[in-house]
GROMACS .gro file of N, CA and C in nm:
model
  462
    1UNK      N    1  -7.018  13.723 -12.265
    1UNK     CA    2  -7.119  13.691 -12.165
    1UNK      C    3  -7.150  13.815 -12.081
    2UNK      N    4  -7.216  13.836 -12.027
    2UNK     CA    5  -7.323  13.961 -11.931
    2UNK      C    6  -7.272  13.964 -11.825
    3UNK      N    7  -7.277  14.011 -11.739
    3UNK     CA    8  -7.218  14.002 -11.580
    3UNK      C    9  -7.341  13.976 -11.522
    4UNK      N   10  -7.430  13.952 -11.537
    4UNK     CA   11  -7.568  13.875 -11.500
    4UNK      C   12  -7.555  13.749 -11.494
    5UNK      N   13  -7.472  13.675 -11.567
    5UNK     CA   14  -7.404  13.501 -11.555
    5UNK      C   15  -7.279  13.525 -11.502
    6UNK      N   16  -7.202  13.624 -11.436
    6UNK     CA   17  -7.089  13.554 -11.397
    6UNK      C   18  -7.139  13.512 -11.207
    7UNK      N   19  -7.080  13.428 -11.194
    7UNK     CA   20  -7.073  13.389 -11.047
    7UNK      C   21  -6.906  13.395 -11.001
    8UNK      N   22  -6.919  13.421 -10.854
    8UNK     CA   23  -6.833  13.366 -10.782
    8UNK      C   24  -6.826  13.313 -10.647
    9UNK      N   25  -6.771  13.220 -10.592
    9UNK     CA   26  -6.819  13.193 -10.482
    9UNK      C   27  -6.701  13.134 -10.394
   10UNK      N   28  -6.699  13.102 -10.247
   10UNK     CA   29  -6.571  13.050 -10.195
   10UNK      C   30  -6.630  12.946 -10.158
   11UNK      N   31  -6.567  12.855 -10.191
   11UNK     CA   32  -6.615  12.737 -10.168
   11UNK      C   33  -6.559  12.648 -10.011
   12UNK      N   34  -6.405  12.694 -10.031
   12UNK     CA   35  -6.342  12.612  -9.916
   12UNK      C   36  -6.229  12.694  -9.883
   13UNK      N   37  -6.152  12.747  -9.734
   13UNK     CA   38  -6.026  12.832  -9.734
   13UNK      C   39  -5.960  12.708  -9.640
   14UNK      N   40  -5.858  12.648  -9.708
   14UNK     CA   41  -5.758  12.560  -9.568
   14UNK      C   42  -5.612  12.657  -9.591
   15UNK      N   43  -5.544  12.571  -9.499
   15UNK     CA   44  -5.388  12.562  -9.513
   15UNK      C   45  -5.346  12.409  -9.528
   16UNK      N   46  -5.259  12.423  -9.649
   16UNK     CA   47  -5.202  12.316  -9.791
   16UNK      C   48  -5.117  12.282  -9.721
   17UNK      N   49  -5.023  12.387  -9.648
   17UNK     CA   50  -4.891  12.312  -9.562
   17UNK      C   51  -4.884  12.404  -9.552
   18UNK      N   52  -4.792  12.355  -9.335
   18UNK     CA   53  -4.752  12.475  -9.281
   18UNK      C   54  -4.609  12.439  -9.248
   19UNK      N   55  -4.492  12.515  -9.228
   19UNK     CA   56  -4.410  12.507  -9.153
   19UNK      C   57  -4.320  12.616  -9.061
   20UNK      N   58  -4.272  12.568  -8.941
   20UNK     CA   59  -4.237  12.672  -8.867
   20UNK      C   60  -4.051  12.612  -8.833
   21UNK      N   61  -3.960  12.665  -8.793
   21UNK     CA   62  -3.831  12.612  -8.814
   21UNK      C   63  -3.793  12.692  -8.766
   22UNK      N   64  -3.692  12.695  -8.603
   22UNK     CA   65  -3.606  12.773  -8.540
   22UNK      C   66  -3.486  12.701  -8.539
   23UNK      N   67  -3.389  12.718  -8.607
   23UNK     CA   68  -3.298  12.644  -8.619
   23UNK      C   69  -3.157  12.671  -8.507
   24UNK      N   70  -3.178  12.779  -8.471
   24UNK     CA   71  -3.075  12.838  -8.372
   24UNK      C   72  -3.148  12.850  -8.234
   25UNK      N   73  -3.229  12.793  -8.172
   25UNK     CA   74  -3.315  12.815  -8.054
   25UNK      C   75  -3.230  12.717  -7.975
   26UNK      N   76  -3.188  12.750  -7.856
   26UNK     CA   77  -3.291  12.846  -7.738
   26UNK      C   78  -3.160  12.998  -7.796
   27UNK      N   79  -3.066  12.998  -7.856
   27UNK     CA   80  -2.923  13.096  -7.891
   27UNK      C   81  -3.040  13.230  -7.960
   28UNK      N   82  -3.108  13.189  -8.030
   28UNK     CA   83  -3.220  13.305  -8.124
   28UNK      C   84  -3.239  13.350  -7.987
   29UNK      N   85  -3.278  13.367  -7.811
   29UNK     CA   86  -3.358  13.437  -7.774
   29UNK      C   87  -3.269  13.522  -7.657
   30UNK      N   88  -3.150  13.486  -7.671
   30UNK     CA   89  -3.046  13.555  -7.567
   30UNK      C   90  -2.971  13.677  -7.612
   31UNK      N   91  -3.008  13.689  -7.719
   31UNK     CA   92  -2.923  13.853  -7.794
   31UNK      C   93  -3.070  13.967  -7.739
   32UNK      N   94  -3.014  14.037  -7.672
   32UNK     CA   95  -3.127  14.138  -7.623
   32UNK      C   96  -3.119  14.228  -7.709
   33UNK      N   97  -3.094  14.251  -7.834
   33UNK     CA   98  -3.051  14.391  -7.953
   33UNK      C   99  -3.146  14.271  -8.051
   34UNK      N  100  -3.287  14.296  -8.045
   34UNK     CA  101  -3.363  14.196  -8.177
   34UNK      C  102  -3.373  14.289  -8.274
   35UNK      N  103  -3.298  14.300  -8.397
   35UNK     CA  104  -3.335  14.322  -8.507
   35UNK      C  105  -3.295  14.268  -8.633
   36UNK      N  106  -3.382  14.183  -8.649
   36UNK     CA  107  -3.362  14.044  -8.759
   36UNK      C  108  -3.389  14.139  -8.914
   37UNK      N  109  -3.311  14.086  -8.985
   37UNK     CA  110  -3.299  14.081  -9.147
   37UNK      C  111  -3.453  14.004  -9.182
   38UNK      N  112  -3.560  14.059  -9.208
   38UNK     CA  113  -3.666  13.978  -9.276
   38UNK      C  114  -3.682  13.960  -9.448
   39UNK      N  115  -3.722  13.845  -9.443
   39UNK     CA  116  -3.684  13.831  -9.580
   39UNK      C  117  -3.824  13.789  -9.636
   40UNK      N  118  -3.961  13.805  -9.720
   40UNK     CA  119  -4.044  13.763  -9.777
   40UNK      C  120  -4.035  13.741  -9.841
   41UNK      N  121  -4.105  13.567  -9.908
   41UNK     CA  122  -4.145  13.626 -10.069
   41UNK      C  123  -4.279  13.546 -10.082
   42UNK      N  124  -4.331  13.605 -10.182
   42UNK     CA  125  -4.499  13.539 -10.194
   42UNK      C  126  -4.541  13.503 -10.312
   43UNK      N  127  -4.548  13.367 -10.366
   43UNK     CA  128  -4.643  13.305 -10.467
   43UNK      C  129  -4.771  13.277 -10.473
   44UNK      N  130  -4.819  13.305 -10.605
   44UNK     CA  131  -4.964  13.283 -10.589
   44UNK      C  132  -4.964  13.137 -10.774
   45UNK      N  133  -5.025  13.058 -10.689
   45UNK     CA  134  -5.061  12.963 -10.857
   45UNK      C  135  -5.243  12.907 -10.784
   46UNK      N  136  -5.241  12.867 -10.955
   46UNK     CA  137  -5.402  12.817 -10.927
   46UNK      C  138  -5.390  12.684 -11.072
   47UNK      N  139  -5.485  12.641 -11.062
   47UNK     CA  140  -5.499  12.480 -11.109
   47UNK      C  141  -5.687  12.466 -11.136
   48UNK      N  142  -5.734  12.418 -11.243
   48UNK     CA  143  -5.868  12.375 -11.274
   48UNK      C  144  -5.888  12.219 -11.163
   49UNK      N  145  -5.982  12.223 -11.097
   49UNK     CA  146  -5.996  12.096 -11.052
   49UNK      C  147  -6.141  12.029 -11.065
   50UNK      N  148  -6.244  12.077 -11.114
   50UNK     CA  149  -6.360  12.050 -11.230
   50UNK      C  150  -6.373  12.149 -11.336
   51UNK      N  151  -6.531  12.200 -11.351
   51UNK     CA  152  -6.569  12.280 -11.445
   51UNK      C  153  -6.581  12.371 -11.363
   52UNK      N  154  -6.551  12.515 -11.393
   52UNK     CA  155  -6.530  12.636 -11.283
   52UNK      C  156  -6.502  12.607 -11.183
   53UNK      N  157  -6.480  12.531 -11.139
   53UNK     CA  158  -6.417  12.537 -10.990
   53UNK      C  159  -6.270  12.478 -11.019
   54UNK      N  160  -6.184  12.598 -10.924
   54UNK     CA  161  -6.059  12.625 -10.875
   54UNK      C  162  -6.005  12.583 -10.803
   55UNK      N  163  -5.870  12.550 -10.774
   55UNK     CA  164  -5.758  12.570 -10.616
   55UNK      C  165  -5.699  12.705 -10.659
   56UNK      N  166  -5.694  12.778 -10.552
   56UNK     CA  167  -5.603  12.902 -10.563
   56UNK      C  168  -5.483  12.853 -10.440
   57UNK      N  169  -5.378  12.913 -10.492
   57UNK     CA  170  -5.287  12.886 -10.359
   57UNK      C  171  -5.255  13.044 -10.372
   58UNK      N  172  -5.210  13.065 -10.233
   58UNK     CA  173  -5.107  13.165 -10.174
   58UNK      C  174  -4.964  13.113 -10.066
   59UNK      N  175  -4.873  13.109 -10.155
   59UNK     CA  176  -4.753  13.018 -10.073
   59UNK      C  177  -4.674  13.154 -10.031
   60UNK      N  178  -4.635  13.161  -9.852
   60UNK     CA  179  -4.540  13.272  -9.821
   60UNK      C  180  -4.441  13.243  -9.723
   61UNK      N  181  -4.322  13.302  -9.783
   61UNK     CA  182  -4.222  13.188  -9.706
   61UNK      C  183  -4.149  13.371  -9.612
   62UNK      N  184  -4.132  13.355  -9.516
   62UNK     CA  185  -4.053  13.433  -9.418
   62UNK      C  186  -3.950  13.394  -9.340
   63UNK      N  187  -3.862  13.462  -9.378
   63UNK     CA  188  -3.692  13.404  -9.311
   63UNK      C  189  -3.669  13.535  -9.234
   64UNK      N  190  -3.602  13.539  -9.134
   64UNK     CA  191  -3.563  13.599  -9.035
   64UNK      C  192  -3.406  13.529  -8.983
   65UNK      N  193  -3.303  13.657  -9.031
   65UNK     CA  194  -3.166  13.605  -8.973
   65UNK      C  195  -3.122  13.737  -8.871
   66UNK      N  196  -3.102  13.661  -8.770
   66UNK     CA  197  -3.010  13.798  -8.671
   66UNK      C  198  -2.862  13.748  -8.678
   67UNK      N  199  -2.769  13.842  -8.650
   67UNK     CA  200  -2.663  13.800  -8.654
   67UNK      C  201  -2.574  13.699  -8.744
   68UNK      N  202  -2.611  13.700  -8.872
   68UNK     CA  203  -2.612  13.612  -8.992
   68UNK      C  204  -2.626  13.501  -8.930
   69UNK      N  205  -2.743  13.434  -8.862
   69UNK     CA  206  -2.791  13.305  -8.833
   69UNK      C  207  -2.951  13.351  -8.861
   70UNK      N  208  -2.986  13.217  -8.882
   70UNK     CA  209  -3.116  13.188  -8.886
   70UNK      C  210  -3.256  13.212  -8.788
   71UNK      N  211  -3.297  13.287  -8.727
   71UNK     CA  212  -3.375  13.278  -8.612
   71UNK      C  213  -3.482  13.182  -8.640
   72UNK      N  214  -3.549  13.242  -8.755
   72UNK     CA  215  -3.698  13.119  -8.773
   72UNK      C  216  -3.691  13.166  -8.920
   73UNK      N  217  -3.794  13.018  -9.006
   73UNK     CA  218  -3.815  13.017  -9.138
   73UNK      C  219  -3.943  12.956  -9.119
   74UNK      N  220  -4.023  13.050  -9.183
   74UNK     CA  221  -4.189  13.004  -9.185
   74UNK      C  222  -4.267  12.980  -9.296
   75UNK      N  223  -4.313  12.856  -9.353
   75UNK     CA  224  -4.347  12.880  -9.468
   75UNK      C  225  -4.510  12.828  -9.470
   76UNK      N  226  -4.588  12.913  -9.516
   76UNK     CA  227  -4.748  12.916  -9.494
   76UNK      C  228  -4.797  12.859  -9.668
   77UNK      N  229  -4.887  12.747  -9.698
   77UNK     CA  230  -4.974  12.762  -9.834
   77UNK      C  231  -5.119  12.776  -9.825
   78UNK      N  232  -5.156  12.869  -9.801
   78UNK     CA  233  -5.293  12.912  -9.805
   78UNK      C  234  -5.357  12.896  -9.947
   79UNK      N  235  -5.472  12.819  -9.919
   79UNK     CA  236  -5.567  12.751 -10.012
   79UNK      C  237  -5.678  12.749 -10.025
   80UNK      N  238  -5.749  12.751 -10.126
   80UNK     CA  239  -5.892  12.822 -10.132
   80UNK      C  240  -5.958  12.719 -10.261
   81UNK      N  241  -6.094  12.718 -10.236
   81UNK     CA  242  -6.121  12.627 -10.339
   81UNK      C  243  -6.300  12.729 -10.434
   82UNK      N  244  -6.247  12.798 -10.529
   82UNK     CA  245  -6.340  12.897 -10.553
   82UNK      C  246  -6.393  12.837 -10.709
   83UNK      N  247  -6.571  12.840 -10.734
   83UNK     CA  248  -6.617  12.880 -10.814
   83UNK      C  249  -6.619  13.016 -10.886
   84UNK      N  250  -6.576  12.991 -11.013
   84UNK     CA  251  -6.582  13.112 -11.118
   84UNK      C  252  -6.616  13.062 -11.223
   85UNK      N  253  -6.748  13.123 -11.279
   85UNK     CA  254  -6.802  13.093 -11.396
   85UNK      C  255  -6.836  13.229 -11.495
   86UNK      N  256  -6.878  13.221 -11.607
   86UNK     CA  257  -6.943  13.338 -11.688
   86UNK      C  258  -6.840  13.478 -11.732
   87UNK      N  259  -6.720  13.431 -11.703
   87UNK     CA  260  -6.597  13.531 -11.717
   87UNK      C  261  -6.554  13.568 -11.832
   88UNK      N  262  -6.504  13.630 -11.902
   88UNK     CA  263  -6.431  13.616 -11.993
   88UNK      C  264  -6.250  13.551 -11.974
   89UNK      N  265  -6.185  13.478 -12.059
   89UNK     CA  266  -6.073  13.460 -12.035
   89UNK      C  267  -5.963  13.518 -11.974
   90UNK      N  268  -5.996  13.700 -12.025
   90UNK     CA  269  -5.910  13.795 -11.932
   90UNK      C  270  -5.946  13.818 -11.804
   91UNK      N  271  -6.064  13.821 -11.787
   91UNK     CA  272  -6.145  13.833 -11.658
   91UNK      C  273  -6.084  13.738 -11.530
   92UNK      N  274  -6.128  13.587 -11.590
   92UNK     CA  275  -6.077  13.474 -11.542
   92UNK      C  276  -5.964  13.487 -11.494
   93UNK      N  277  -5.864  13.517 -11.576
   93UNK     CA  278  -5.715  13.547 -11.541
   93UNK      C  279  -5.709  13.613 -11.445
   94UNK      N  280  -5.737  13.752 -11.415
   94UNK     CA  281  -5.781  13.830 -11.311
   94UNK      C  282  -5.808  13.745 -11.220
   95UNK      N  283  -5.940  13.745 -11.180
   95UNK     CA  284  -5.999  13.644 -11.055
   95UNK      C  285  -5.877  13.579 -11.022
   96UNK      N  286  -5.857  13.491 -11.112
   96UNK     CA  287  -5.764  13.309 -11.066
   96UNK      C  288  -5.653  13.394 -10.985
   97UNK      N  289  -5.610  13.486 -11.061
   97UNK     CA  290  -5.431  13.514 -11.055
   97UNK      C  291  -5.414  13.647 -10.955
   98UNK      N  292  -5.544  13.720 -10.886
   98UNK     CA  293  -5.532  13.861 -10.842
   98UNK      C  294  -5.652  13.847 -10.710
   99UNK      N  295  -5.744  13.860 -10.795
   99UNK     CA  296  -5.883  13.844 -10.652
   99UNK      C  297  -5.910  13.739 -10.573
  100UNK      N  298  -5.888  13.608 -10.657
  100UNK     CA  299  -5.833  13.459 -10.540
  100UNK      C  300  -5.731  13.510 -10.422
  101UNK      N  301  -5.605  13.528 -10.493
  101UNK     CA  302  -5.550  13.573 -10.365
  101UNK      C  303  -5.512  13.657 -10.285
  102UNK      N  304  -5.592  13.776 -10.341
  102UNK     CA  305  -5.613  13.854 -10.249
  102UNK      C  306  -5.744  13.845 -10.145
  103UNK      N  307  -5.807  13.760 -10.189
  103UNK     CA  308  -5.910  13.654 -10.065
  103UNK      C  309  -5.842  13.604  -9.970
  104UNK      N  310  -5.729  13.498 -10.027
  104UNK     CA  311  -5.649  13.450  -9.925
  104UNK      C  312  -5.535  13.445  -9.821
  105UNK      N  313  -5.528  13.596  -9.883
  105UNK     CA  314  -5.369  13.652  -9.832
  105UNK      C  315  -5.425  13.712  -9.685
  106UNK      N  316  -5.517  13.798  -9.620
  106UNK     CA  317  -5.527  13.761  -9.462
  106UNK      C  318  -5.511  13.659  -9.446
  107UNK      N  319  -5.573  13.529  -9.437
  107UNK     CA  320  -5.536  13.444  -9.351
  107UNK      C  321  -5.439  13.373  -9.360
  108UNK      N  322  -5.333  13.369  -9.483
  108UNK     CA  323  -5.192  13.321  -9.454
  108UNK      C  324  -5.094  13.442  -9.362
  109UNK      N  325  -5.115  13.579  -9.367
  109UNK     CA  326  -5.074  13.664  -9.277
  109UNK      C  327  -5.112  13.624  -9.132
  110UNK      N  328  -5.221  13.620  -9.075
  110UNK     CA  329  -5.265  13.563  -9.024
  110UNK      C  330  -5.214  13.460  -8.931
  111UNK      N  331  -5.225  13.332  -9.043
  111UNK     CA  332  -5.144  13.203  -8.990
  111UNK      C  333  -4.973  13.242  -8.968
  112UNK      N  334  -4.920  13.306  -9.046
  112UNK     CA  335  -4.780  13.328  -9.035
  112UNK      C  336  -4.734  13.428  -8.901
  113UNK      N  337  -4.825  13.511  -8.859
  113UNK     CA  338  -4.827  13.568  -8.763
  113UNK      C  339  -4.830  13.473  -8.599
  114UNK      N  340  -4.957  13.371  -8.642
  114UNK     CA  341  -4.965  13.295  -8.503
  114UNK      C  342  -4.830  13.202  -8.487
  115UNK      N  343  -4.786  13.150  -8.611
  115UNK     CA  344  -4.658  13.099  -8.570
  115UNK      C  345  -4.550  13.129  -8.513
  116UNK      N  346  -4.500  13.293  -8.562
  116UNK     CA  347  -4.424  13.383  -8.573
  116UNK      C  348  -4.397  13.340  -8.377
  117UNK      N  349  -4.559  13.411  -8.338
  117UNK     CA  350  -4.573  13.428  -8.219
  117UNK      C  351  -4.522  13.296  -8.105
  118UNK      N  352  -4.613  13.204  -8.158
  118UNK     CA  353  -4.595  13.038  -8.118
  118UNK      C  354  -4.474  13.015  -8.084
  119UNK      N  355  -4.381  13.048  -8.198
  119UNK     CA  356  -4.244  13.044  -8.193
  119UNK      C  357  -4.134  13.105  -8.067
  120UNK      N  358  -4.213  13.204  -8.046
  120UNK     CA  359  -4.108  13.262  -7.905
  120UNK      C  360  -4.072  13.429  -7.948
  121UNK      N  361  -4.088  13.435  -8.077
  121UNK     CA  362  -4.072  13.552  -8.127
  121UNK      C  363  -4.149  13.673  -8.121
  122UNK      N  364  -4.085  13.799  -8.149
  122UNK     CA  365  -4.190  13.861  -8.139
  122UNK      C  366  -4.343  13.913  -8.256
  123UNK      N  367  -4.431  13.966  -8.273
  123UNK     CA  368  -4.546  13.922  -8.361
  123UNK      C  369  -4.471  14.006  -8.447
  124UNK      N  370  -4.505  13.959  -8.602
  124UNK     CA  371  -4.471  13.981  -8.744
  124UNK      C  372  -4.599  14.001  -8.791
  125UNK      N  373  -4.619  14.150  -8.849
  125UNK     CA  374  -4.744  14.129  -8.950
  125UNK      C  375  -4.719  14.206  -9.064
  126UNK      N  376  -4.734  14.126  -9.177
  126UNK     CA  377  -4.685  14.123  -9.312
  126UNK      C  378  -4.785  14.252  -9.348
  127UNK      N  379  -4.731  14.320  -9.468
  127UNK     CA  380  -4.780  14.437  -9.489
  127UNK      C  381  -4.916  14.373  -9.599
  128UNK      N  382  -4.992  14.466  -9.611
  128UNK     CA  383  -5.075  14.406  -9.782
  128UNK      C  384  -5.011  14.396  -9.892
  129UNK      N  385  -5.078  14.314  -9.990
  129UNK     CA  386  -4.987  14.309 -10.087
  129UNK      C  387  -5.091  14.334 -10.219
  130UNK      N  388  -5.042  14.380 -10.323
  130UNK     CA  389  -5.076  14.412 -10.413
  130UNK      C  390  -5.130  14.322 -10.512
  131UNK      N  391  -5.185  14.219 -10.499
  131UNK     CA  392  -5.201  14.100 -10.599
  131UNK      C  393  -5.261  14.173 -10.739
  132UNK      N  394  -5.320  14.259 -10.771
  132UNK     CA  395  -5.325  14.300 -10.890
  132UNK      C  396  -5.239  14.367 -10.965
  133UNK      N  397  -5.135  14.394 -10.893
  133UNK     CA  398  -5.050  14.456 -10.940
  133UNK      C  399  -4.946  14.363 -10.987
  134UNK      N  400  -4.947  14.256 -10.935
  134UNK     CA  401  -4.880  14.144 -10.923
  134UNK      C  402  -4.872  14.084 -11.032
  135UNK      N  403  -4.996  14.084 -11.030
  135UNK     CA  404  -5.061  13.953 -11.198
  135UNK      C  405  -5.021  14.068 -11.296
  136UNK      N  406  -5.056  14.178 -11.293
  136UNK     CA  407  -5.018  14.288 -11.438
  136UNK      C  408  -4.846  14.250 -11.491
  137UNK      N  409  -4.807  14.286 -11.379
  137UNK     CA  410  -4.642  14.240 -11.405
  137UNK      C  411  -4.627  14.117 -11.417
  138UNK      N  412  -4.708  13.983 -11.366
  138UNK     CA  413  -4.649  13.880 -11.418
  138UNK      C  414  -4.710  13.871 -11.611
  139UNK      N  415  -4.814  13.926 -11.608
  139UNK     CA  416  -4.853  13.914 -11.781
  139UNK      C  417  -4.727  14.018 -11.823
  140UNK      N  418  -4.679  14.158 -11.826
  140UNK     CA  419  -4.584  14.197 -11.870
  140UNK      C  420  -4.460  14.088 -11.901
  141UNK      N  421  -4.418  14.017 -11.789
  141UNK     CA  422  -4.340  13.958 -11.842
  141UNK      C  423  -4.355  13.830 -11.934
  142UNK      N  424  -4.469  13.780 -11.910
  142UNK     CA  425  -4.518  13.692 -11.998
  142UNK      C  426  -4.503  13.683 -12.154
  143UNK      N  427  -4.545  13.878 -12.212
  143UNK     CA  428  -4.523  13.885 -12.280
  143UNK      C  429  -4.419  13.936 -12.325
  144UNK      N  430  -4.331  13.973 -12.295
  144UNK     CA  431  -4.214  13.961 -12.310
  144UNK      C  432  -4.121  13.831 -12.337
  145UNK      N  433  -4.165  13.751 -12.219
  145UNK     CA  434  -4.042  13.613 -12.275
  145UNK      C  435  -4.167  13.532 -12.377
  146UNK      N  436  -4.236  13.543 -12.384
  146UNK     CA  437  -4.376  13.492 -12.488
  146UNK      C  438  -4.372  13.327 -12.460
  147UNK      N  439  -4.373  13.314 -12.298
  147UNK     CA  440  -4.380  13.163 -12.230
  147UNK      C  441  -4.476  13.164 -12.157
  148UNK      N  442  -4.562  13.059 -12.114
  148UNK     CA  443  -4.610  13.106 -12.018
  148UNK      C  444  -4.547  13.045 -11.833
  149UNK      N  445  -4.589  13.099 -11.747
  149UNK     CA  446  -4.526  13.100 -11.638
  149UNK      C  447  -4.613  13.026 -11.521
  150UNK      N  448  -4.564  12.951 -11.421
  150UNK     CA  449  -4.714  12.906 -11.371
  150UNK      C  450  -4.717  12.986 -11.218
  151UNK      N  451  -4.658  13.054 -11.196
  151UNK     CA  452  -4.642  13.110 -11.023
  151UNK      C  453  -4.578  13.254 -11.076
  152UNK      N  454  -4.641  13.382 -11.017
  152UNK     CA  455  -4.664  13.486 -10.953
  152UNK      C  456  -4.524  13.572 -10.868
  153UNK      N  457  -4.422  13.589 -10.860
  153UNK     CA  458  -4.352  13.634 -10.738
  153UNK      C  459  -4.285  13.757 -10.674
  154UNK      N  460  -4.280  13.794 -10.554
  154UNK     CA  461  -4.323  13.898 -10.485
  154UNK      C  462  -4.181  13.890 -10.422
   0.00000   0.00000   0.00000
């Protein structure tokens, strides 16, 4: 097909589920030496839900331990609901698995940040992330274990 028929479009950006969790509070805010162990990790999956049109997710979970305790565990699913048509299959792959969520990855940074904050803590802002680089290595391994895989991880 031509790149004269492909489309793309955003159709809808929510959040799928949020959660925020201080499990050691009000004890998390009395150590005056803050330097928490951060821990990320970031999934990306996507799902057909008509004809070209998509769910993309971006799921990012952030743990923070001071003092081998827990301060806060935040877990963001940023969701997007995108038309893609006229692609080729590799193409597609791309989009679904790389340019979806790298659409959606500000605003789960974003959201994970206002919580961060909400929380009592001080602001967290997640670095960029590489989603194309992401999807290359998840097809490397793909072909390698010659399965396929349904989530992305960072």
């Amino acid at each position: 097909m031509s790149e004269e028929n492909q489309q793309f479009a955003i159709q809808k950006i929510y959040i799928k589920d949020v959660s925020f969790e201080s499990p050691n509070a009000p004890q998390a805010f009395t150590d005056t030496e803050w330097q928490p162990n951060i821990n990320v990790q970031i999934n990306s999956g996507n799902s057909e839900i008509a004809d070209n049109t998509y769910e993309v997710s971006v799921k990012v979970t952030v743990t923070a331990t001071h003092n081998e305790k827990t301060a806060f565990l935040v877990e963001v699913d940023q969701a997007g609901i995108f038309t893609v048509s006229g692609f080729s299959d590799e193409n597609l792959g791309g989009m679904l698995g790389a340019y979806c969520p790298e659409t959606l990855f500000p605003y789960a940074r974003e959201a994970v940040s206002e919580l961060i904050s909400k929380g009592g803590f001080p602001p967290l802002l997640l670095a960029p992330v590489n989603f194309n680089a992401l999807y290359t290595q998840k097809l490397q391994q793909q072909a390698e274990a010659s399965q396929p895989e349904q989530e992305t991880s960072h």
